Amino acid sequence: MAKCPHCGSTNVYGMSRVVGYFSRINNWNKSKQAEFKSRQKGDYTIKEEKCC
């Protein structure tokens, strides 16, 4: 992500959680960063719907 979608700041960096640990992506080697970019990503948010 090059820019914050909420405020537009470019002072951002990626984070990933692997087996319970958070890690800054920019600390990874180049091949691991390339693998991360090709991973499938999904929207797992739970959307509330009105009932009745």
mmCIF file of C-alpha atoms in Angstrom:
data_model
loop_
_atom_site.group_PDB
_atom_site.id
_atom_site.type_symbol
_atom_site.label_atom_id
_atom_site.label_comp_id
_atom_site.label_asym_id
_atom_site.label_seq_id
_atom_site.Cartn_x
_atom_site.Cartn_y
_atom_site.Cartn_z
ATOM 1 C CA MET A 1 0.000 0.000 0.000
ATOM 2 C CA ALA A 2 1.526 3.295 -1.028
ATOM 3 C CA LYS A 3 -1.117 5.565 0.493
ATOM 4 C CA CYS A 4 -3.555 5.420 3.408
ATOM 5 C CA PRO A 5 -7.096 5.028 2.014
ATOM 6 C CA HIS A 6 -8.526 7.074 4.911
ATOM 7 C CA CYS A 7 -6.241 10.128 5.245
ATOM 8 C CA GLY A 8 -4.014 9.914 2.139
ATOM 9 C CA SER A 9 -0.762 9.747 4.134
ATOM 10 C CA THR A 10 2.203 8.075 2.440
ATOM 11 C CA ASN A 11 3.771 7.289 5.835
ATOM 12 C CA VAL A 12 2.535 3.683 5.736
ATOM 13 C CA TYR A 13 4.036 0.189 5.782
ATOM 14 C CA GLY A 14 2.616 -3.308 5.465
ATOM 15 C CA MET A 15 2.213 -5.787 8.298
ATOM 16 C CA SER A 16 1.548 -9.492 8.179
ATOM 17 C CA ARG A 17 0.550 -11.972 10.862
ATOM 18 C CA VAL A 18 2.092 -15.408 10.575
ATOM 19 C CA VAL A 19 1.272 -18.027 13.218
ATOM 20 C CA GLY A 20 0.386 -15.396 15.801
ATOM 21 C CA TYR A 21 3.335 -13.043 15.225
ATOM 22 C CA PHE A 22 3.246 -9.679 13.465
ATOM 23 C CA SER A 23 6.096 -8.811 11.130
ATOM 24 C CA ARG A 24 6.961 -5.726 9.057
ATOM 25 C CA ILE A 25 6.988 -6.711 5.402
ATOM 26 C CA ASN A 26 9.808 -4.319 4.506
ATOM 27 C CA ASN A 27 12.122 -6.394 6.752
ATOM 28 C CA TRP A 28 11.548 -9.499 4.582
ATOM 29 C CA ASN A 29 13.926 -10.586 1.816
ATOM 30 C CA LYS A 30 12.965 -9.758 -1.793
ATOM 31 C CA SER A 31 11.695 -13.251 -2.666
ATOM 32 C CA LYS A 32 9.439 -13.363 0.408
ATOM 33 C CA GLN A 33 8.084 -9.892 -0.467
ATOM 34 C CA ALA A 34 7.334 -11.087 -4.026
ATOM 35 C CA GLU A 35 5.536 -14.148 -2.625
ATOM 36 C CA PHE A 36 3.466 -11.880 -0.372
ATOM 37 C CA LYS A 37 2.354 -9.748 -3.352
ATOM 38 C CA SER A 38 1.087 -12.838 -5.190
ATOM 39 C CA ARG A 39 -0.955 -14.188 -2.251
ATOM 40 C CA GLN A 40 -4.729 -14.402 -2.537
ATOM 41 C CA LYS A 41 -6.460 -11.816 -0.379
ATOM 42 C CA GLY A 42 -10.080 -11.781 0.683
ATOM 43 C CA ASP A 43 -12.650 -9.653 2.444
ATOM 44 C CA TYR A 44 -13.577 -11.457 5.640
ATOM 45 C CA THR A 45 -15.608 -8.695 7.243
ATOM 46 C CA ILE A 46 -18.949 -9.610 8.750
ATOM 47 C CA LYS A 47 -21.687 -7.403 7.403
ATOM 48 C CA GLU A 48 -24.716 -6.787 9.535
ATOM 49 C CA GLU A 49 -28.048 -7.014 7.772
ATOM 50 C CA LYS A 50 -31.369 -5.715 8.965
ATOM 51 C CA CYS A 51 -33.814 -8.326 10.073
ATOM 52 C CA CYS A 52 -37.563 -7.970 9.494
#
